[in-house]
mmCIF file of C-alpha atoms in Angstrom:
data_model
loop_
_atom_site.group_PDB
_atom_site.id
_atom_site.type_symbol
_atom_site.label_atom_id
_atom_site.label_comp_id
_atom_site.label_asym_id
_atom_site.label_seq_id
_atom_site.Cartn_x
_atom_site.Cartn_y
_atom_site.Cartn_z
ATOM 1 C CA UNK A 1 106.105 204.091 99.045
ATOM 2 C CA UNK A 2 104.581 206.203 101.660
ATOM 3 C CA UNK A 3 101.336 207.213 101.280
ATOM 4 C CA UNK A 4 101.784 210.823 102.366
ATOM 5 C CA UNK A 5 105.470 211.998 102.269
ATOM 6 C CA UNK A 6 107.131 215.612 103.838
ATOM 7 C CA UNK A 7 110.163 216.470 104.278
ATOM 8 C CA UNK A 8 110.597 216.733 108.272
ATOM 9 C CA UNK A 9 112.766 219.189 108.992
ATOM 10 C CA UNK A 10 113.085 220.592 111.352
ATOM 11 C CA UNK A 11 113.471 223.940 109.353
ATOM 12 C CA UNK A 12 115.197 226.687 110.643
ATOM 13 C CA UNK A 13 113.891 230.016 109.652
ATOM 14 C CA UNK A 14 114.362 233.997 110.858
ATOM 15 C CA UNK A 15 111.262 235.677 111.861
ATOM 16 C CA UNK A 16 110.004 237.489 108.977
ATOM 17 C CA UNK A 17 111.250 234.945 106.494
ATOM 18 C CA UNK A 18 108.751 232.899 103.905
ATOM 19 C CA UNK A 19 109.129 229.424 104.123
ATOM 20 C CA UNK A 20 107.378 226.310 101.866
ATOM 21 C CA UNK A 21 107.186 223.015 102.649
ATOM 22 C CA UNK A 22 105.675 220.383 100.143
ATOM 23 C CA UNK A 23 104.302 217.300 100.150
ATOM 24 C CA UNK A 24 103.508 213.989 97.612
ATOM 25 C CA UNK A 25 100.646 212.017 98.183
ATOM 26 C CA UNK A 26 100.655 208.439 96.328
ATOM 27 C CA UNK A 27 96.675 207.785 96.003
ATOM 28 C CA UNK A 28 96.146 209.099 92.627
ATOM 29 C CA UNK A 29 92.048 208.737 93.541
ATOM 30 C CA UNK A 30 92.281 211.527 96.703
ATOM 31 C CA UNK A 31 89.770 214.450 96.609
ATOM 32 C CA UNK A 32 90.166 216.489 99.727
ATOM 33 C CA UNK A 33 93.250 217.667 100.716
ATOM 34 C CA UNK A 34 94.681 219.478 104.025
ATOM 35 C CA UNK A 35 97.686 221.502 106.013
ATOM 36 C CA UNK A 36 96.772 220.588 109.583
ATOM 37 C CA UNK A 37 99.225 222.073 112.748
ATOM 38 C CA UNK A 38 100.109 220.436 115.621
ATOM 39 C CA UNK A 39 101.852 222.080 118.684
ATOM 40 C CA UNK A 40 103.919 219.503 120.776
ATOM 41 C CA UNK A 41 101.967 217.286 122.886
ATOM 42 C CA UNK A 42 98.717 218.935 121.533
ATOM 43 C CA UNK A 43 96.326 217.619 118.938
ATOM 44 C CA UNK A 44 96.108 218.746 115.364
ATOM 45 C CA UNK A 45 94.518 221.910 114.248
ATOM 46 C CA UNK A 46 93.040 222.761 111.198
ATOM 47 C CA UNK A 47 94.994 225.417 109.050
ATOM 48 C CA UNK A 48 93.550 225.023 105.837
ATOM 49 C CA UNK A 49 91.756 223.149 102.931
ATOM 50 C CA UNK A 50 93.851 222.864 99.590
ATOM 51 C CA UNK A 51 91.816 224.129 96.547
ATOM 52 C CA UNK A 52 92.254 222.880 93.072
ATOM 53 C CA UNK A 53 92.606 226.531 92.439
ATOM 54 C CA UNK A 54 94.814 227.363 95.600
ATOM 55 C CA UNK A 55 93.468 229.720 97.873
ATOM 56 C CA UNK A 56 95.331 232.052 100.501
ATOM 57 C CA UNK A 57 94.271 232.880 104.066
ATOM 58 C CA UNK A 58 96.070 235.717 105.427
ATOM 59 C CA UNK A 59 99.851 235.236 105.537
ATOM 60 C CA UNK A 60 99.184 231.553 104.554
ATOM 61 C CA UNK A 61 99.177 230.047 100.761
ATOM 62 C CA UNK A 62 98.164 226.232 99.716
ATOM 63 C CA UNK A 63 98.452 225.007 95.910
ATOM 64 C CA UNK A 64 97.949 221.741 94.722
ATOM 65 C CA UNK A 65 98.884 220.110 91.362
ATOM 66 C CA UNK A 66 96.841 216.866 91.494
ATOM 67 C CA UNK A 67 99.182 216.020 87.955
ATOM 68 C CA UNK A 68 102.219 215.661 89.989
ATOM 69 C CA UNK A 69 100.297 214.675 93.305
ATOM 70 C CA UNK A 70 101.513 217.389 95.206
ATOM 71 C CA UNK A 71 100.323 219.755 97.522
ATOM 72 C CA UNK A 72 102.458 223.055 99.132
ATOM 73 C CA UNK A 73 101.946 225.462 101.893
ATOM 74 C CA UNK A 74 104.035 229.272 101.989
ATOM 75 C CA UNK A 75 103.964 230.955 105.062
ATOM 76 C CA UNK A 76 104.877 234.502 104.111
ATOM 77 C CA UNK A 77 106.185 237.001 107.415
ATOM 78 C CA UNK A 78 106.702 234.340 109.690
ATOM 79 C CA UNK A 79 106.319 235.257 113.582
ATOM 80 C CA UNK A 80 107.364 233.274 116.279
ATOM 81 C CA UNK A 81 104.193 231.529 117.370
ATOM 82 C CA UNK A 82 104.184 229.911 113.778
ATOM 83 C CA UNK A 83 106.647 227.258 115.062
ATOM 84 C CA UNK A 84 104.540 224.058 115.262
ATOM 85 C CA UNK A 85 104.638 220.794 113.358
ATOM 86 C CA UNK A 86 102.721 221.106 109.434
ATOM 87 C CA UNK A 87 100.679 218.476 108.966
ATOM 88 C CA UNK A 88 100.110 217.286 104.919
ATOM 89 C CA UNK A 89 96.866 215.514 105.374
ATOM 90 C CA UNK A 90 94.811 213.987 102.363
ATOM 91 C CA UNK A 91 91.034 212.010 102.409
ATOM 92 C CA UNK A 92 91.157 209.614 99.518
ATOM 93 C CA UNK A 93 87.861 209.004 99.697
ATOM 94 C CA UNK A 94 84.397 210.780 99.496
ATOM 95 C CA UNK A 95 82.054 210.496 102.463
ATOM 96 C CA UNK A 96 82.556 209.709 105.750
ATOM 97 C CA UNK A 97 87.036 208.663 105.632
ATOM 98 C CA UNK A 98 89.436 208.471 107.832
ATOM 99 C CA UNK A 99 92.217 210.863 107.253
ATOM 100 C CA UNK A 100 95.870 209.519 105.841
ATOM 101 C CA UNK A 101 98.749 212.283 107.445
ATOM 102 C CA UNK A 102 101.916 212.695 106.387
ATOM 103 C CA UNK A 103 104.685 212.391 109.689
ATOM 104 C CA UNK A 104 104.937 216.253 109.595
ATOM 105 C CA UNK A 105 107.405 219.145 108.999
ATOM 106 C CA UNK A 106 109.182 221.121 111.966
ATOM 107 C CA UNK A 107 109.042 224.267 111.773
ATOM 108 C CA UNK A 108 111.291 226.571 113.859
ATOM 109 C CA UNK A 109 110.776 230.232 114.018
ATOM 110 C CA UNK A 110 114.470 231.861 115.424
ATOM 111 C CA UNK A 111 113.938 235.670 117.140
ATOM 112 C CA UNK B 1 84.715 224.288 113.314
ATOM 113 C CA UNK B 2 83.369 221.188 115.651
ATOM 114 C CA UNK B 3 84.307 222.040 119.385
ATOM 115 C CA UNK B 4 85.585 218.113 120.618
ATOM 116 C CA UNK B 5 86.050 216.893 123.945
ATOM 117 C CA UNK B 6 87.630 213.814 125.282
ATOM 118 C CA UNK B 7 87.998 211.722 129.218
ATOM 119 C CA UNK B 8 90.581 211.635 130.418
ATOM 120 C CA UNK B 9 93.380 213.745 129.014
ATOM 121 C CA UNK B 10 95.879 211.300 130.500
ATOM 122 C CA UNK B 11 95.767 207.676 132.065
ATOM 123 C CA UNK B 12 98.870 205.788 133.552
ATOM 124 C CA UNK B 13 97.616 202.510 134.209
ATOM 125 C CA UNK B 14 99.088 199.093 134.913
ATOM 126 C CA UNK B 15 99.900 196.298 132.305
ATOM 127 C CA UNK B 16 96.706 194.023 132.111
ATOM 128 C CA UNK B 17 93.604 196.765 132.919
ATOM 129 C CA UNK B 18 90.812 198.493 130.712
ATOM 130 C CA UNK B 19 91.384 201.552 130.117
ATOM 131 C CA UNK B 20 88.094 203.682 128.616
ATOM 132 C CA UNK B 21 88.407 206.790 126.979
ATOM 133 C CA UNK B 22 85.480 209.305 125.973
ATOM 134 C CA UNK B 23 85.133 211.242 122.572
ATOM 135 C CA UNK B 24 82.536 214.146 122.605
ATOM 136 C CA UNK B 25 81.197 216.230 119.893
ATOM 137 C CA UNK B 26 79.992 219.606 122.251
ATOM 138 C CA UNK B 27 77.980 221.193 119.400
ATOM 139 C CA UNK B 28 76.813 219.059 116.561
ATOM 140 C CA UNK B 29 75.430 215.709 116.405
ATOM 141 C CA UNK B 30 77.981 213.582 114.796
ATOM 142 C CA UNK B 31 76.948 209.969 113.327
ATOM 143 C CA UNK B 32 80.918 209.153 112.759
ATOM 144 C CA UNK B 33 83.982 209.774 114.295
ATOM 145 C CA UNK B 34 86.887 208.597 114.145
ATOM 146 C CA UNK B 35 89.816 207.243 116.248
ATOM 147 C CA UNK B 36 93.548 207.946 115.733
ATOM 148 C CA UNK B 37 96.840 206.692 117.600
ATOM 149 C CA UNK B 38 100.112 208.485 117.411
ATOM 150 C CA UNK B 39 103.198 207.203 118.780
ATOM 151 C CA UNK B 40 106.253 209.392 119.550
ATOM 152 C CA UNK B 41 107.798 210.939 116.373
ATOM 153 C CA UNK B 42 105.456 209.445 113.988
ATOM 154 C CA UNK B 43 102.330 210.520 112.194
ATOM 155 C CA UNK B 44 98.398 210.092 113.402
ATOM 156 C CA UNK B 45 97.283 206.819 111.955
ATOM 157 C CA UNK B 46 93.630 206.141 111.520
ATOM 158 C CA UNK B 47 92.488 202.966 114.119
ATOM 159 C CA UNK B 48 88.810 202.657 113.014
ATOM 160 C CA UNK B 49 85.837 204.977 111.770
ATOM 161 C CA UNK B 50 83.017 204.453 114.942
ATOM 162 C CA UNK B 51 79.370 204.638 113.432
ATOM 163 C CA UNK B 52 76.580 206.038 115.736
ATOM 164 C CA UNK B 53 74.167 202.903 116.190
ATOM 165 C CA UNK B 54 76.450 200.229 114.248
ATOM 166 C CA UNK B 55 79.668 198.119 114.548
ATOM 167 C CA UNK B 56 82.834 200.131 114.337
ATOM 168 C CA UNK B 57 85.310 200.116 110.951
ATOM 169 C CA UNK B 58 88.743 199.043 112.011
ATOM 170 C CA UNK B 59 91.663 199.934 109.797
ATOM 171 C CA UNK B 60 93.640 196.900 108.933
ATOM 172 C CA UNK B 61 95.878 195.904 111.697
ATOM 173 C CA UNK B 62 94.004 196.819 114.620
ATOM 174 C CA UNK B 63 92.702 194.404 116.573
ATOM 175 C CA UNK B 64 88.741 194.609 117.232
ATOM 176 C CA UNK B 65 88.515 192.608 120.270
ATOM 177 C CA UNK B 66 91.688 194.914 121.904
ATOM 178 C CA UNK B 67 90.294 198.418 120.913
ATOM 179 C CA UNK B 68 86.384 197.993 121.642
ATOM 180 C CA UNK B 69 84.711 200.891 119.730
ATOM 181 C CA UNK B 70 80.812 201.730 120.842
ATOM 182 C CA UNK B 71 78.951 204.947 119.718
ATOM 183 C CA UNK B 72 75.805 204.453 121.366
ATOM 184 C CA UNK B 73 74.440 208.086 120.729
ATOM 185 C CA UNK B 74 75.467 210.811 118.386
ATOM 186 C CA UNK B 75 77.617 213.048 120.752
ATOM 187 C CA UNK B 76 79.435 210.177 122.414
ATOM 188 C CA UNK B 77 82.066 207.444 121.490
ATOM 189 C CA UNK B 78 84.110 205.502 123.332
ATOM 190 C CA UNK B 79 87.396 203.645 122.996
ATOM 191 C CA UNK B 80 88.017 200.773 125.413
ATOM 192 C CA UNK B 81 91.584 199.314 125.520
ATOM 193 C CA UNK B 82 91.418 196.098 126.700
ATOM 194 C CA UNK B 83 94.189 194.330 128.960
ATOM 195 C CA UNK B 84 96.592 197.369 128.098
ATOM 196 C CA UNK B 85 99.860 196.442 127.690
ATOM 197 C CA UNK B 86 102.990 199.049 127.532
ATOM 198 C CA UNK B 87 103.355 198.454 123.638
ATOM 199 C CA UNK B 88 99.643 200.159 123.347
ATOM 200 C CA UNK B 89 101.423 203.313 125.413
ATOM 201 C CA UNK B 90 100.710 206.249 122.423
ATOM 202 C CA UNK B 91 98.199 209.286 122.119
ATOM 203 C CA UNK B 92 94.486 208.513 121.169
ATOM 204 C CA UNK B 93 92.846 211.186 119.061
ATOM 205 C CA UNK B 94 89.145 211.649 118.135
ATOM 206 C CA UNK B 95 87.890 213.407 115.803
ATOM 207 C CA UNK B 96 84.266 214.710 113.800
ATOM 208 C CA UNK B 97 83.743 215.360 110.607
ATOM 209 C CA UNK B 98 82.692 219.408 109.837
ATOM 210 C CA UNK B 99 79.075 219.713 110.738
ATOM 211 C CA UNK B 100 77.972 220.569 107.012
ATOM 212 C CA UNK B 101 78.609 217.733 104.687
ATOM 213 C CA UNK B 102 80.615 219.411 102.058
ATOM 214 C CA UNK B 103 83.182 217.256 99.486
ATOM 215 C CA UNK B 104 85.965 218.280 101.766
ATOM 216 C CA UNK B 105 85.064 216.858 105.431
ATOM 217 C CA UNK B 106 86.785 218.514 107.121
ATOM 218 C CA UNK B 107 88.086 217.051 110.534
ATOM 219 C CA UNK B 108 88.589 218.582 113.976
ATOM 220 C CA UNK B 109 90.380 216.978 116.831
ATOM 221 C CA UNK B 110 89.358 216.429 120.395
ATOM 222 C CA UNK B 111 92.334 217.647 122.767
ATOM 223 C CA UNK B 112 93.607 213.605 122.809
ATOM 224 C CA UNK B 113 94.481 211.028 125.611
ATOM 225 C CA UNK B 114 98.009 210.335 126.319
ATOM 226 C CA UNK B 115 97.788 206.624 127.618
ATOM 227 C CA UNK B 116 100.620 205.445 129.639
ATOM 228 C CA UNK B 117 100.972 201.606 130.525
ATOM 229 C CA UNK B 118 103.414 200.159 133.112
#
């Protein structure tokens, strides 16, 4: 079993639209969690931290359910310059870790 | 977040050369970073955790002696591929962890290498 799974994609969505993606991780012992973005060719970018409590940052929503090992990102009023790879990223370890990613979901944002 | 840097952005070389690539953390002192590959189509995977004034962590897999990791001060590692071959053609990442230790550690990315062996 993968150790950080997403569905790929590549979704297809109309600007305006909300899309979710989700993601499992399999290391039951993981405390920090992530929703990087990569642009093609580009390196990844930080969108978020995932909260035990969820949090929100603008048009953006993460929740995790560390029960069910599962982490989700909403993207509410999607514009065009949201298309990008999501990133599911999780630290399973405190201190200084390396970073486990999941292969990404493509996102598509159609005019 | 960290501003990263990294030397050069791209390198076509031939089969059988070094190849050195530079990591640079602009505006915090960083005593790790770490070094990521990513092939075409597939997700970042973690090569080794480089410690400022000690021997790098390599991830199991990767080959010490072909991927020679030295941090020799706390804004600088680097990340020598030895004898390149085109199988080690992929995109090397760097990264620091957020400049205020917090249980999250956050990461942030220098702009990557795209290495290119013939």
């Amino acid at each position: 079993r993968k150790e950080v799974e997403q569905d790929p994609g590549p979704f297809n969505v109309p600007e305006g639209a909300t899309v979710a993606f989700n993601c499992t991780y399999s290391n039951s012992a993981s405390q920090s969690f992530f929703w990087y973005r990569q642009d093609c060719r580009k390196e990844p970018k930080l969108l978020m931290s995932v909260y035990s409590s969820g949090n929100e940052d603008g048009r953006f929503t993460a929740q995790l359910n560390r029960a069910s090992q599962y982490i989700s990102l909403l993207i509410r009023d999607s514009k065009l310059s949201d298309s990008a790879t999501y990133l599911c990223v999780v630290n399973s370890g405190g201190g200084a870790d390396g970073l486990t990613f999941g292969k990404g979901t493509h996102l598509i944002i159609q005019p | 977040g960290a501003v990263v840097s990294q030397h050069p952005s791209w390198v076509i070389c031939k089969s059988g050369t070094s190849v050195k690539i530079e990591c640079r953390s602009l505006d915090f002192q960083a005593t790790t970073m770490f070094w990521y590959r990513q092939f075409p189509k597939q997700s970042l995977m973690l090569m080794a955790t480089s410690n400022e004034g000690s021997k790098a962590t390599y991830e199991q897999g990767v080959e010490k002696d072909k991927f020679l990791i030295n941090h020799a001060s706390l804004t600088l590692s680097t990340l020598t591929v030895t004898s390149a071959h085109p199988e080690d053609s992929s995109f090397y990442i760097c990264s620091v962890q957020a400049a205020v230790p917090s249980s999250y550690n956050e990461q942030f990315f220098g702009p990557g290498t795209r290495l290119t062996v013939l």
